[in-house]
JSON list of C-alpha atoms in Angstrom, two decimals:
[
{"chain": "A", "resi": 25, "resn": "MET", "atom": "CA", "xyz": [103.38, 93.90, 114.85]},
{"chain": "A", "resi": 26, "resn": "LYS", "atom": "CA", "xyz": [99.66, 92.86, 115.56]},
{"chain": "A", "resi": 27, "resn": "THR", "atom": "CA", "xyz": [97.23, 91.20, 113.08]},
{"chain": "A", "resi": 28, "resn": "LEU", "atom": "CA", "xyz": [94.48, 91.50, 112.39]},
{"chain": "A", "resi": 29, "resn": "ASN", "atom": "CA", "xyz": [91.80, 88.24, 111.76]},
{"chain": "A", "resi": 30, "resn": "MET", "atom": "CA", "xyz": [88.45, 87.63, 110.29]},
{"chain": "A", "resi": 31, "resn": "SER", "atom": "CA", "xyz": [86.66, 88.75, 113.74]},
{"chain": "A", "resi": 32, "resn": "ASP", "atom": "CA", "xyz": [88.87, 92.37, 114.06]},
{"chain": "A", "resi": 33, "resn": "TRP", "atom": "CA", "xyz": [88.18, 92.90, 110.13]},
{"chain": "A", "resi": 34, "resn": "ARG", "atom": "CA", "xyz": [84.13, 92.24, 110.99]},
{"chain": "A", "resi": 35, "resn": "ARG", "atom": "CA", "xyz": [84.82, 94.85, 113.89]},
{"chain": "A", "resi": 36, "resn": "VAL", "atom": "CA", "xyz": [86.26, 97.18, 111.96]},
{"chain": "A", "resi": 37, "resn": "PHE", "atom": "CA", "xyz": [83.71, 96.94, 109.26]},
{"chain": "A", "resi": 38, "resn": "GLN", "atom": "CA", "xyz": [80.76, 97.64, 111.33]},
{"chain": "A", "resi": 39, "resn": "GLU", "atom": "CA", "xyz": [82.40, 100.26, 113.15]},
{"chain": "A", "resi": 40, "resn": "GLN", "atom": "CA", "xyz": [82.75, 102.04, 109.59]},
{"chain": "A", "resi": 41, "resn": "MET", "atom": "CA", "xyz": [79.12, 100.83, 108.13]},
{"chain": "A", "resi": 42, "resn": "GLN", "atom": "CA", "xyz": [77.70, 102.05, 111.76]},
{"chain": "A", "resi": 43, "resn": "VAL", "atom": "CA", "xyz": [78.60, 105.44, 110.55]},
{"chain": "A", "resi": 44, "resn": "ALA", "atom": "CA", "xyz": [77.59, 105.51, 106.92]},
{"chain": "A", "resi": 45, "resn": "LYS", "atom": "CA", "xyz": [75.27, 103.37, 107.35]},
{"chain": "A", "resi": 46, "resn": "PRO", "atom": "CA", "xyz": [73.56, 103.99, 110.88]},
{"chain": "A", "resi": 47, "resn": "ASN", "atom": "CA", "xyz": [69.29, 102.22, 109.96]},
{"chain": "A", "resi": 48, "resn": "ASP", "atom": "CA", "xyz": [70.54, 99.06, 107.76]},
{"chain": "A", "resi": 49, "resn": "VAL", "atom": "CA", "xyz": [72.54, 96.52, 108.83]},
{"chain": "A", "resi": 50, "resn": "TRP", "atom": "CA", "xyz": [75.63, 94.11, 106.70]},
{"chain": "A", "resi": 51, "resn": "SER", "atom": "CA", "xyz": [77.46, 91.61, 107.01]},
{"chain": "A", "resi": 52, "resn": "LEU", "atom": "CA", "xyz": [80.89, 90.17, 106.24]},
{"chain": "A", "resi": 53, "resn": "LYS", "atom": "CA", "xyz": [82.17, 87.77, 106.01]},
{"chain": "A", "resi": 54, "resn": "MET", "atom": "CA", "xyz": [86.37, 85.48, 103.78]},
{"chain": "A", "resi": 55, "resn": "ASP", "atom": "CA", "xyz": [84.89, 83.02, 102.06]},
{"chain": "A", "resi": 56, "resn": "GLN", "atom": "CA", "xyz": [88.24, 81.63, 100.51]},
{"chain": "A", "resi": 57, "resn": "GLN", "atom": "CA", "xyz": [86.37, 79.91, 97.04]},
{"chain": "A", "resi": 58, "resn": "LEU", "atom": "CA", "xyz": [85.01, 82.94, 96.57]},
{"chain": "A", "resi": 59, "resn": "ASP", "atom": "CA", "xyz": [84.91, 82.86, 92.34]},
{"chain": "A", "resi": 60, "resn": "PHE", "atom": "CA", "xyz": [86.20, 85.37, 90.07]},
{"chain": "A", "resi": 61, "resn": "ASN", "atom": "CA", "xyz": [83.15, 87.12, 88.39]},
{"chain": "A", "resi": 62, "resn": "HIS", "atom": "CA", "xyz": [80.74, 83.43, 89.13]},
{"chain": "A", "resi": 63, "resn": "LEU", "atom": "CA", "xyz": [77.84, 85.32, 90.66]},
{"chain": "A", "resi": 64, "resn": "GLY", "atom": "CA", "xyz": [74.50, 84.67, 91.94]},
{"chain": "A", "resi": 65, "resn": "PRO", "atom": "CA", "xyz": [71.86, 87.37, 90.59]},
{"chain": "A", "resi": 66, "resn": "GLY", "atom": "CA", "xyz": [71.39, 90.10, 92.82]},
{"chain": "A", "resi": 67, "resn": "TRP", "atom": "CA", "xyz": [75.46, 90.14, 93.62]},
{"chain": "A", "resi": 68, "resn": "VAL", "atom": "CA", "xyz": [77.98, 93.06, 92.87]},
{"chain": "A", "resi": 69, "resn": "GLN", "atom": "CA", "xyz": [82.23, 92.92, 92.33]},
{"chain": "A", "resi": 70, "resn": "VAL", "atom": "CA", "xyz": [84.21, 94.72, 93.15]},
{"chain": "A", "resi": 71, "resn": "LEU", "atom": "CA", "xyz": [88.37, 93.84, 92.83]},
{"chain": "A", "resi": 72, "resn": "GLN", "atom": "CA", "xyz": [90.42, 95.82, 95.02]},
{"chain": "A", "resi": 73, "resn": "GLU", "atom": "CA", "xyz": [94.34, 95.81, 93.66]},
{"chain": "A", "resi": 74, "resn": "HIS", "atom": "CA", "xyz": [96.50, 97.20, 95.61]},
{"chain": "A", "resi": 75, "resn": "ALA", "atom": "CA", "xyz": [95.27, 97.02, 98.94]},
{"chain": "A", "resi": 76, "resn": "HIS", "atom": "CA", "xyz": [99.12, 97.09, 101.73]},
{"chain": "A", "resi": 77, "resn": "ALA", "atom": "CA", "xyz": [100.22, 92.98, 103.31]},
{"chain": "A", "resi": 78, "resn": "ARG", "atom": "CA", "xyz": [103.40, 91.40, 104.29]},
{"chain": "A", "resi": 79, "resn": "PHE", "atom": "CA", "xyz": [103.45, 87.29, 104.48]},
{"chain": "A", "resi": 80, "resn": "THR", "atom": "CA", "xyz": [105.88, 85.15, 106.27]},
{"chain": "A", "resi": 81, "resn": "CYS", "atom": "CA", "xyz": [107.33, 82.22, 104.88]},
{"chain": "A", "resi": 82, "resn": "SER", "atom": "CA", "xyz": [106.20, 79.78, 106.96]},
{"chain": "A", "resi": 83, "resn": "GLN", "atom": "CA", "xyz": [109.42, 77.64, 105.10]},
{"chain": "A", "resi": 84, "resn": "CYS", "atom": "CA", "xyz": [112.38, 79.89, 105.98]},
{"chain": "A", "resi": 85, "resn": "TYR", "atom": "CA", "xyz": [110.64, 82.64, 107.29]},
{"chain": "A", "resi": 86, "resn": "HIS", "atom": "CA", "xyz": [111.42, 85.18, 104.97]},
{"chain": "A", "resi": 87, "resn": "SER", "atom": "CA", "xyz": [108.62, 88.65, 105.39]},
{"chain": "A", "resi": 88, "resn": "TRP", "atom": "CA", "xyz": [107.90, 90.87, 102.55]},
{"chain": "A", "resi": 89, "resn": "SER", "atom": "CA", "xyz": [105.21, 93.02, 101.97]},
{"chain": "A", "resi": 90, "resn": "SER", "atom": "CA", "xyz": [103.63, 93.77, 99.11]},
{"chain": "A", "resi": 91, "resn": "HIS", "atom": "CA", "xyz": [101.00, 97.12, 98.03]},
{"chain": "A", "resi": 92, "resn": "ARG", "atom": "CA", "xyz": [99.96, 94.86, 95.49]},
{"chain": "A", "resi": 93, "resn": "VAL", "atom": "CA", "xyz": [97.66, 92.07, 97.31]},
{"chain": "A", "resi": 94, "resn": "VAL", "atom": "CA", "xyz": [94.56, 91.87, 96.00]},
{"chain": "A", "resi": 95, "resn": "ILE", "atom": "CA", "xyz": [91.21, 91.64, 96.93]},
{"chain": "A", "resi": 96, "resn": "LEU", "atom": "CA", "xyz": [88.37, 90.08, 95.90]},
{"chain": "A", "resi": 97, "resn": "PHE", "atom": "CA", "xyz": [84.56, 91.45, 97.23]},
{"chain": "A", "resi": 98, "resn": "HIS", "atom": "CA", "xyz": [81.37, 89.71, 96.55]},
{"chain": "A", "resi": 99, "resn": "MET", "atom": "CA", "xyz": [78.58, 92.38, 97.53]},
{"chain": "A", "resi": 100, "resn": "TYR", "atom": "CA", "xyz": [73.94, 92.10, 97.61]},
{"chain": "A", "resi": 101, "resn": "TRP", "atom": "CA", "xyz": [71.82, 94.21, 98.78]},
{"chain": "A", "resi": 102, "resn": "GLU", "atom": "CA", "xyz": [68.12, 93.96, 99.57]},
{"chain": "A", "resi": 103, "resn": "ARG", "atom": "CA", "xyz": [66.27, 97.04, 100.42]},
{"chain": "A", "resi": 104, "resn": "TYR", "atom": "CA", "xyz": [63.43, 95.93, 101.09]},
{"chain": "A", "resi": 105, "resn": "GLU", "atom": "CA", "xyz": [64.13, 94.45, 104.32]},
{"chain": "A", "resi": 106, "resn": "ARG", "atom": "CA", "xyz": [67.56, 97.07, 104.97]},
{"chain": "A", "resi": 107, "resn": "ARG", "atom": "CA", "xyz": [69.91, 94.35, 105.34]},
{"chain": "A", "resi": 108, "resn": "GLY", "atom": "CA", "xyz": [73.02, 92.84, 102.58]},
{"chain": "A", "resi": 109, "resn": "TRP", "atom": "CA", "xyz": [76.31, 91.44, 102.79]},
{"chain": "A", "resi": 110, "resn": "ALA", "atom": "CA", "xyz": [79.31, 91.34, 101.88]},
{"chain": "A", "resi": 111, "resn": "TRP", "atom": "CA", "xyz": [82.12, 88.55, 101.25]},
{"chain": "A", "resi": 112, "resn": "MET", "atom": "CA", "xyz": [85.68, 88.86, 100.69]},
{"chain": "A", "resi": 113, "resn": "ARG", "atom": "CA", "xyz": [88.62, 86.46, 99.57]},
{"chain": "A", "resi": 114, "resn": "VAL", "atom": "CA", "xyz": [92.31, 87.83, 99.32]},
{"chain": "A", "resi": 115, "resn": "PHE", "atom": "CA", "xyz": [94.75, 86.19, 97.54]},
{"chain": "A", "resi": 116, "resn": "ARG", "atom": "CA", "xyz": [98.78, 85.01, 98.71]},
{"chain": "A", "resi": 117, "resn": "GLN", "atom": "CA", "xyz": [101.38, 85.30, 98.54]},
{"chain": "A", "resi": 118, "resn": "GLN", "atom": "CA", "xyz": [104.59, 82.51, 97.28]},
{"chain": "A", "resi": 119, "resn": "CYS", "atom": "CA", "xyz": [108.43, 83.04, 98.95]},
{"chain": "A", "resi": 120, "resn": "HIS", "atom": "CA", "xyz": [111.30, 84.14, 96.42]},
{"chain": "A", "resi": 121, "resn": "GLU", "atom": "CA", "xyz": [113.50, 82.85, 98.67]},
{"chain": "A", "resi": 122, "resn": "CYS", "atom": "CA", "xyz": [112.97, 79.50, 98.66]},
{"chain": "A", "resi": 123, "resn": "SER", "atom": "CA", "xyz": [111.62, 76.66, 96.49]},
{"chain": "A", "resi": 124, "resn": "SER", "atom": "CA", "xyz": [108.21, 76.69, 98.18]},
{"chain": "A", "resi": 125, "resn": "GLU", "atom": "CA", "xyz": [105.42, 76.66, 97.06]},
{"chain": "A", "resi": 126, "resn": "LYS", "atom": "CA", "xyz": [103.71, 77.35, 100.10]},
{"chain": "A", "resi": 127, "resn": "HIS", "atom": "CA", "xyz": [101.20, 80.45, 99.42]},
{"chain": "A", "resi": 128, "resn": "GLU", "atom": "CA", "xyz": [101.50, 82.18, 102.38]},
{"chain": "A", "resi": 129, "resn": "GLU", "atom": "CA", "xyz": [98.12, 84.63, 103.57]},
{"chain": "A", "resi": 130, "resn": "PRO", "atom": "CA", "xyz": [98.25, 87.55, 104.08]},
{"chain": "A", "resi": 131, "resn": "GLN", "atom": "CA", "xyz": [98.53, 90.56, 107.53]},
{"chain": "A", "resi": 132, "resn": "PHE", "atom": "CA", "xyz": [96.81, 93.03, 107.86]},
{"chain": "A", "resi": 133, "resn": "THR", "atom": "CA", "xyz": [97.58, 95.33, 109.98]},
{"chain": "A", "resi": 134, "resn": "GLU", "atom": "CA", "xyz": [94.82, 97.91, 111.74]},
{"chain": "A", "resi": 135, "resn": "THR", "atom": "CA", "xyz": [95.43, 100.58, 109.34]},
{"chain": "A", "resi": 136, "resn": "ASP", "atom": "CA", "xyz": [95.53, 98.38, 106.60]},
{"chain": "A", "resi": 137, "resn": "VAL", "atom": "CA", "xyz": [92.41, 97.11, 107.38]},
{"chain": "A", "resi": 138, "resn": "ALA", "atom": "CA", "xyz": [90.58, 100.80, 108.19]},
{"chain": "A", "resi": 139, "resn": "SER", "atom": "CA", "xyz": [91.94, 101.65, 104.84]},
{"chain": "A", "resi": 140, "resn": "ALA", "atom": "CA", "xyz": [90.66, 98.30, 102.98]},
{"chain": "A", "resi": 141, "resn": "ILE", "atom": "CA", "xyz": [87.42, 98.41, 104.08]},
{"chain": "A", "resi": 142, "resn": "HIS", "atom": "CA", "xyz": [86.72, 101.99, 103.79]},
{"chain": "A", "resi": 143, "resn": "ARG", "atom": "CA", "xyz": [87.37, 101.90, 100.30]},
{"chain": "A", "resi": 144, "resn": "LEU", "atom": "CA", "xyz": [85.40, 98.50, 100.64]},
{"chain": "A", "resi": 145, "resn": "ILE", "atom": "CA", "xyz": [82.74, 100.80, 101.92]},
{"chain": "A", "resi": 146, "resn": "LEU", "atom": "CA", "xyz": [82.06, 102.94, 98.83]},
{"chain": "A", "resi": 147, "resn": "ASP", "atom": "CA", "xyz": [81.97, 100.56, 96.49]},
{"chain": "A", "resi": 148, "resn": "ILE", "atom": "CA", "xyz": [78.20, 99.85, 99.39]},
{"chain": "A", "resi": 149, "resn": "ARG", "atom": "CA", "xyz": [77.72, 103.06, 98.67]},
{"chain": "A", "resi": 150, "resn": "ASP", "atom": "CA", "xyz": [78.75, 103.49, 95.20]},
{"chain": "A", "resi": 151, "resn": "ASN", "atom": "CA", "xyz": [77.17, 99.59, 93.56]},
{"chain": "A", "resi": 152, "resn": "CYS", "atom": "CA", "xyz": [73.56, 98.77, 96.42]},
{"chain": "A", "resi": 153, "resn": "TYR", "atom": "CA", "xyz": [72.67, 102.23, 97.40]},
{"chain": "A", "resi": 154, "resn": "GLY", "atom": "CA", "xyz": [72.78, 104.21, 94.10]},
{"chain": "A", "resi": 155, "resn": "GLU", "atom": "CA", "xyz": [75.76, 106.89, 95.83]},
{"chain": "A", "resi": 156, "resn": "TYR", "atom": "CA", "xyz": [77.32, 109.13, 93.83]},
{"chain": "A", "resi": 157, "resn": "VAL", "atom": "CA", "xyz": [80.85, 108.59, 95.14]},
{"chain": "A", "resi": 158, "resn": "ASP", "atom": "CA", "xyz": [84.42, 111.13, 95.11]},
{"chain": "A", "resi": 159, "resn": "ARG", "atom": "CA", "xyz": [86.61, 108.25, 94.65]},
{"chain": "A", "resi": 160, "resn": "SER", "atom": "CA", "xyz": [89.20, 110.99, 93.46]},
{"chain": "A", "resi": 161, "resn": "GLU", "atom": "CA", "xyz": [90.92, 110.97, 97.53]},
{"chain": "A", "resi": 162, "resn": "LEU", "atom": "CA", "xyz": [91.75, 107.35, 96.43]},
{"chain": "A", "resi": 163, "resn": "SER", "atom": "CA", "xyz": [93.87, 106.72, 93.67]},
{"chain": "A", "resi": 164, "resn": "GLU", "atom": "CA", "xyz": [95.74, 104.55, 93.98]},
{"chain": "A", "resi": 165, "resn": "VAL", "atom": "CA", "xyz": [99.86, 105.08, 93.29]},
{"chain": "A", "resi": 166, "resn": "VAL", "atom": "CA", "xyz": [101.01, 102.47, 90.84]},
{"chain": "A", "resi": 167, "resn": "TRP", "atom": "CA", "xyz": [104.47, 101.22, 93.46]},
{"chain": "A", "resi": 168, "resn": "ASP", "atom": "CA", "xyz": [107.57, 99.74, 91.40]},
{"chain": "A", "resi": 169, "resn": "THR", "atom": "CA", "xyz": [107.90, 96.21, 91.67]},
{"chain": "A", "resi": 170, "resn": "GLU", "atom": "CA", "xyz": [111.04, 95.80, 92.34]},
{"chain": "A", "resi": 171, "resn": "HIS", "atom": "CA", "xyz": [110.98, 97.92, 94.86]},
{"chain": "A", "resi": 172, "resn": "ASP", "atom": "CA", "xyz": [107.46, 96.86, 97.09]},
{"chain": "A", "resi": 173, "resn": "GLY", "atom": "CA", "xyz": [108.45, 93.55, 97.09]},
{"chain": "A", "resi": 174, "resn": "HIS", "atom": "CA", "xyz": [105.28, 92.09, 94.27]},
{"chain": "A", "resi": 175, "resn": "ILE", "atom": "CA", "xyz": [107.10, 89.78, 91.90]},
{"chain": "A", "resi": 176, "resn": "HIS", "atom": "CA", "xyz": [103.98, 88.17, 89.47]},
{"chain": "A", "resi": 177, "resn": "GLN", "atom": "CA", "xyz": [104.63, 84.97, 89.60]},
{"chain": "A", "resi": 178, "resn": "GLU", "atom": "CA", "xyz": [104.72, 84.46, 93.23]},
{"chain": "A", "resi": 179, "resn": "CYS", "atom": "CA", "xyz": [101.13, 85.74, 93.32]},
{"chain": "A", "resi": 180, "resn": "GLU", "atom": "CA", "xyz": [98.46, 84.05, 92.80]},
{"chain": "A", "resi": 181, "resn": "ALA", "atom": "CA", "xyz": [95.46, 86.81, 91.89]},
{"chain": "A", "resi": 182, "resn": "CYS", "atom": "CA", "xyz": [98.68, 87.32, 88.67]},
{"chain": "A", "resi": 183, "resn": "GLN", "atom": "CA", "xyz": [98.91, 83.59, 88.46]},
{"chain": "A", "resi": 184, "resn": "MET", "atom": "CA", "xyz": [95.04, 83.25, 88.29]},
{"chain": "A", "resi": 185, "resn": "GLY", "atom": "CA", "xyz": [95.04, 85.84, 85.56]},
{"chain": "A", "resi": 186, "resn": "LEU", "atom": "CA", "xyz": [93.48, 88.82, 88.26]},
{"chain": "A", "resi": 187, "resn": "HIS", "atom": "CA", "xyz": [95.33, 92.11, 88.26]},
{"chain": "A", "resi": 188, "resn": "ARG", "atom": "CA", "xyz": [95.16, 94.74, 85.96]},
{"chain": "A", "resi": 189, "resn": "LYS", "atom": "CA", "xyz": [98.29, 94.08, 84.67]},
{"chain": "A", "resi": 190, "resn": "GLN", "atom": "CA", "xyz": [98.19, 90.47, 83.68]},
{"chain": "A", "resi": 191, "resn": "ARG", "atom": "CA", "xyz": [94.89, 90.62, 82.67]},
{"chain": "A", "resi": 192, "resn": "GLY", "atom": "CA", "xyz": [95.28, 93.28, 80.08]},
{"chain": "A", "resi": 193, "resn": "LYS", "atom": "CA", "xyz": [91.80, 96.04, 80.53]},
{"chain": "A", "resi": 194, "resn": "PRO", "atom": "CA", "xyz": [89.31, 95.55, 83.65]},
{"chain": "A", "resi": 195, "resn": "GLU", "atom": "CA", "xyz": [86.00, 94.45, 82.39]},
{"chain": "A", "resi": 196, "resn": "ASN", "atom": "CA", "xyz": [85.19, 93.54, 85.21]},
{"chain": "A", "resi": 197, "resn": "ALA", "atom": "CA", "xyz": [84.89, 94.55, 88.32]},
{"chain": "A", "resi": 198, "resn": "VAL", "atom": "CA", "xyz": [85.98, 97.97, 89.60]},
{"chain": "A", "resi": 199, "resn": "HIS", "atom": "CA", "xyz": [89.55, 98.67, 89.84]},
{"chain": "A", "resi": 200, "resn": "HIS", "atom": "CA", "xyz": [90.01, 101.63, 92.98]},
{"chain": "A", "resi": 201, "resn": "GLY", "atom": "CA", "xyz": [91.68, 105.25, 91.83]},
{"chain": "A", "resi": 202, "resn": "ARG", "atom": "CA", "xyz": [89.09, 106.68, 89.78]},
{"chain": "A", "resi": 203, "resn": "PRO", "atom": "CA", "xyz": [86.72, 104.66, 88.44]},
{"chain": "A", "resi": 204, "resn": "GLN", "atom": "CA", "xyz": [87.47, 102.69, 85.32]},
{"chain": "A", "resi": 205, "resn": "GLY", "atom": "CA", "xyz": [86.25, 100.08, 83.41]},
{"chain": "A", "resi": 206, "resn": "ALA", "atom": "CA", "xyz": [82.01, 98.20, 84.30]},
{"chain": "A", "resi": 207, "resn": "MET", "atom": "CA", "xyz": [80.75, 96.58, 87.59]},
{"chain": "A", "resi": 208, "resn": "GLN", "atom": "CA", "xyz": [79.45, 93.03, 87.02]},
{"chain": "A", "resi": 209, "resn": "TYR", "atom": "CA", "xyz": [75.65, 91.87, 88.93]},
{"chain": "A", "resi": 210, "resn": "GLY", "atom": "CA", "xyz": [74.34, 88.22, 88.63]},
{"chain": "A", "resi": 211, "resn": "ASN", "atom": "CA", "xyz": [71.10, 89.31, 87.29]},
{"chain": "A", "resi": 212, "resn": "PRO", "atom": "CA", "xyz": [71.03, 88.99, 83.87]},
{"chain": "A", "resi": 213, "resn": "GLN", "atom": "CA", "xyz": [67.67, 90.92, 84.21]},
{"chain": "A", "resi": 214, "resn": "PRO", "atom": "CA", "xyz": [68.28, 93.07, 86.89]},
{"chain": "A", "resi": 215, "resn": "PRO", "atom": "CA", "xyz": [65.63, 95.46, 88.44]},
{"chain": "A", "resi": 216, "resn": "ALA", "atom": "CA", "xyz": [65.56, 98.82, 86.68]},
{"chain": "A", "resi": 217, "resn": "CYS", "atom": "CA", "xyz": [67.30, 100.82, 89.55]},
{"chain": "A", "resi": 218, "resn": "VAL", "atom": "CA", "xyz": [70.06, 98.19, 88.52]},
{"chain": "A", "resi": 219, "resn": "VAL", "atom": "CA", "xyz": [72.86, 98.28, 86.28]},
{"chain": "A", "resi": 220, "resn": "CYS", "atom": "CA", "xyz": [71.38, 96.45, 82.73]},
{"chain": "A", "resi": 221, "resn": "ALA", "atom": "CA", "xyz": [72.72, 97.17, 79.16]},
{"chain": "A", "resi": 222, "resn": "ALA", "atom": "CA", "xyz": [73.96, 101.04, 79.21]},
{"chain": "A", "resi": 223, "resn": "PHE", "atom": "CA", "xyz": [76.20, 101.91, 82.09]},
{"chain": "A", "resi": 224, "resn": "ILE", "atom": "CA", "xyz": [73.94, 103.18, 85.20]},
{"chain": "A", "resi": 225, "resn": "VAL", "atom": "CA", "xyz": [75.39, 106.37, 87.71]},
{"chain": "A", "resi": 226, "resn": "ARG", "atom": "CA", "xyz": [73.08, 106.83, 90.12]},
{"chain": "A", "resi": 227, "resn": "ILE", "atom": "CA", "xyz": [73.34, 109.78, 92.06]},
{"chain": "A", "resi": 228, "resn": "LEU", "atom": "CA", "xyz": [70.59, 111.36, 94.76]},
{"chain": "A", "resi": 229, "resn": "THR", "atom": "CA", "xyz": [68.49, 114.23, 92.86]},
{"chain": "A", "resi": 230, "resn": "ALA", "atom": "CA", "xyz": [69.37, 117.40, 95.48]},
{"chain": "A", "resi": 231, "resn": "GLN", "atom": "CA", "xyz": [73.06, 116.47, 93.65]},
{"chain": "A", "resi": 232, "resn": "LEU", "atom": "CA", "xyz": [71.88, 116.69, 90.38]},
{"chain": "A", "resi": 233, "resn": "PRO", "atom": "CA", "xyz": [71.98, 120.11, 89.16]},
{"chain": "A", "resi": 234, "resn": "ALA", "atom": "CA", "xyz": [76.45, 119.75, 90.24]},
{"chain": "A", "resi": 235, "resn": "PHE", "atom": "CA", "xyz": [76.13, 116.66, 88.51]},
{"chain": "A", "resi": 236, "resn": "LEU", "atom": "CA", "xyz": [74.79, 117.86, 85.49]},
{"chain": "A", "resi": 237, "resn": "ASP", "atom": "CA", "xyz": [77.49, 120.80, 85.52]},
{"chain": "A", "resi": 238, "resn": "GLU", "atom": "CA", "xyz": [80.11, 118.46, 85.77]},
{"chain": "A", "resi": 239, "resn": "ALA", "atom": "CA", "xyz": [78.49, 115.76, 82.83]},
{"chain": "A", "resi": 240, "resn": "ASN", "atom": "CA", "xyz": [77.91, 118.95, 80.97]},
{"chain": "A", "resi": 241, "resn": "CYS", "atom": "CA", "xyz": [81.36, 118.48, 78.62]},
{"chain": "A", "resi": 242, "resn": "LEU", "atom": "CA", "xyz": [80.40, 114.56, 78.59]},
{"chain": "A", "resi": 243, "resn": "ASP", "atom": "CA", "xyz": [77.45, 114.72, 75.05]},
{"chain": "A", "resi": 244, "resn": "PRO", "atom": "CA", "xyz": [79.20, 112.55, 73.01]},
{"chain": "A", "resi": 245, "resn": "PHE", "atom": "CA", "xyz": [78.01, 109.47, 75.83]},
{"chain": "A", "resi": 246, "resn": "LEU", "atom": "CA", "xyz": [74.79, 110.70, 77.17]},
{"chain": "A", "resi": 247, "resn": "SER", "atom": "CA", "xyz": [72.58, 108.28, 76.35]},
{"chain": "A", "resi": 248, "resn": "GLY", "atom": "CA", "xyz": [69.08, 110.07, 78.21]},
{"chain": "A", "resi": 249, "resn": "PHE", "atom": "CA", "xyz": [67.98, 110.76, 81.68]},
{"chain": "A", "resi": 250, "resn": "LYS", "atom": "CA", "xyz": [65.10, 109.96, 83.62]},
{"chain": "A", "resi": 251, "resn": "PRO", "atom": "CA", "xyz": [63.65, 109.75, 87.13]},
{"chain": "A", "resi": 252, "resn": "CYS", "atom": "CA", "xyz": [63.65, 107.06, 89.64]},
{"chain": "A", "resi": 253, "resn": "CYS", "atom": "CA", "xyz": [60.79, 105.46, 91.34]},
{"chain": "A", "resi": 254, "resn": "GLU", "atom": "CA", "xyz": [62.34, 104.24, 93.76]},
{"chain": "A", "resi": 255, "resn": "ASN", "atom": "CA", "xyz": [64.18, 106.39, 96.95]},
{"chain": "A", "resi": 256, "resn": "GLU", "atom": "CA", "xyz": [63.59, 110.00, 95.18]},
{"chain": "A", "resi": 257, "resn": "THR", "atom": "CA", "xyz": [66.85, 108.68, 92.62]},
{"chain": "A", "resi": 258, "resn": "ALA", "atom": "CA", "xyz": [67.93, 109.68, 89.48]},
{"chain": "A", "resi": 259, "resn": "LEU", "atom": "CA", "xyz": [69.03, 107.78, 87.57]},
{"chain": "A", "resi": 260, "resn": "ILE", "atom": "CA", "xyz": [71.98, 109.58, 84.20]},
{"chain": "A", "resi": 261, "resn": "ILE", "atom": "CA", "xyz": [72.95, 106.62, 81.61]},
{"chain": "A", "resi": 262, "resn": "TYR", "atom": "CA", "xyz": [75.76, 106.09, 79.48]},
{"chain": "A", "resi": 263, "resn": "ALA", "atom": "CA", "xyz": [75.84, 104.56, 76.60]},
{"chain": "A", "resi": 264, "resn": "GLY", "atom": "CA", "xyz": [80.19, 104.18, 77.20]},
{"chain": "A", "resi": 265, "resn": "ARG", "atom": "CA", "xyz": [82.07, 102.61, 79.77]},
{"chain": "A", "resi": 266, "resn": "ARG", "atom": "CA", "xyz": [82.53, 105.26, 82.44]},
{"chain": "A", "resi": 267, "resn": "THR", "atom": "CA", "xyz": [83.96, 108.76, 81.93]},
{"chain": "A", "resi": 268, "resn": "GLU", "atom": "CA", "xyz": [87.12, 109.82, 83.94]},
{"chain": "A", "resi": 269, "resn": "GLY", "atom": "CA", "xyz": [85.59, 112.34, 86.27]},
{"chain": "A", "resi": 270, "resn": "ILE", "atom": "CA", "xyz": [82.55, 110.38, 86.61]}
]
């Protein structure tokens, strides 16, 4: 099994981004010091909690697979320069077969990386470009921890309280599958086209009629609608959190 390094992550990212946004320039960087909820102005954070990878203990050479590998992404989009940056941090796991306290690095295959990058690009389209993204096909399967090799006590993300099961209902990140919780932005006074006190879903004007038809049943959450001054985008402003189906 070939495991991929950071240059492979960048290659897959560029291949998929060229399809999604061929006229824009994006870069991907690994930063193992990336801090959850510590964002610079204008940066957006998302947390993938169910990536797949394998681990090998450097002491006893025990190997295990996990479908609960956590990856943290911070993203920034400079729309005037048509440039974007994505920083990532992968969280490690400890071996439960020996006494080693070392956190081992996850080993990703091409399929693992392609899946994680695909979800990242959906997040970029959603949070940075304001596109309506259908995530129904990405609904996560919650794996039985007794069978997927995941033990909370041995997981670096769980030890830091980042895994959803450890921290309770997510409040500061996008959880993949059907959208839950709220996005976290680093700018305390963001521009009109970025989420502020209310929750904002941005969609293209061409998609507005169908979106409004779907939202009719959610009138209690609908606090206002206004056209945006940029890129012929429409804003639907919700007073509450994002609701199932939106």
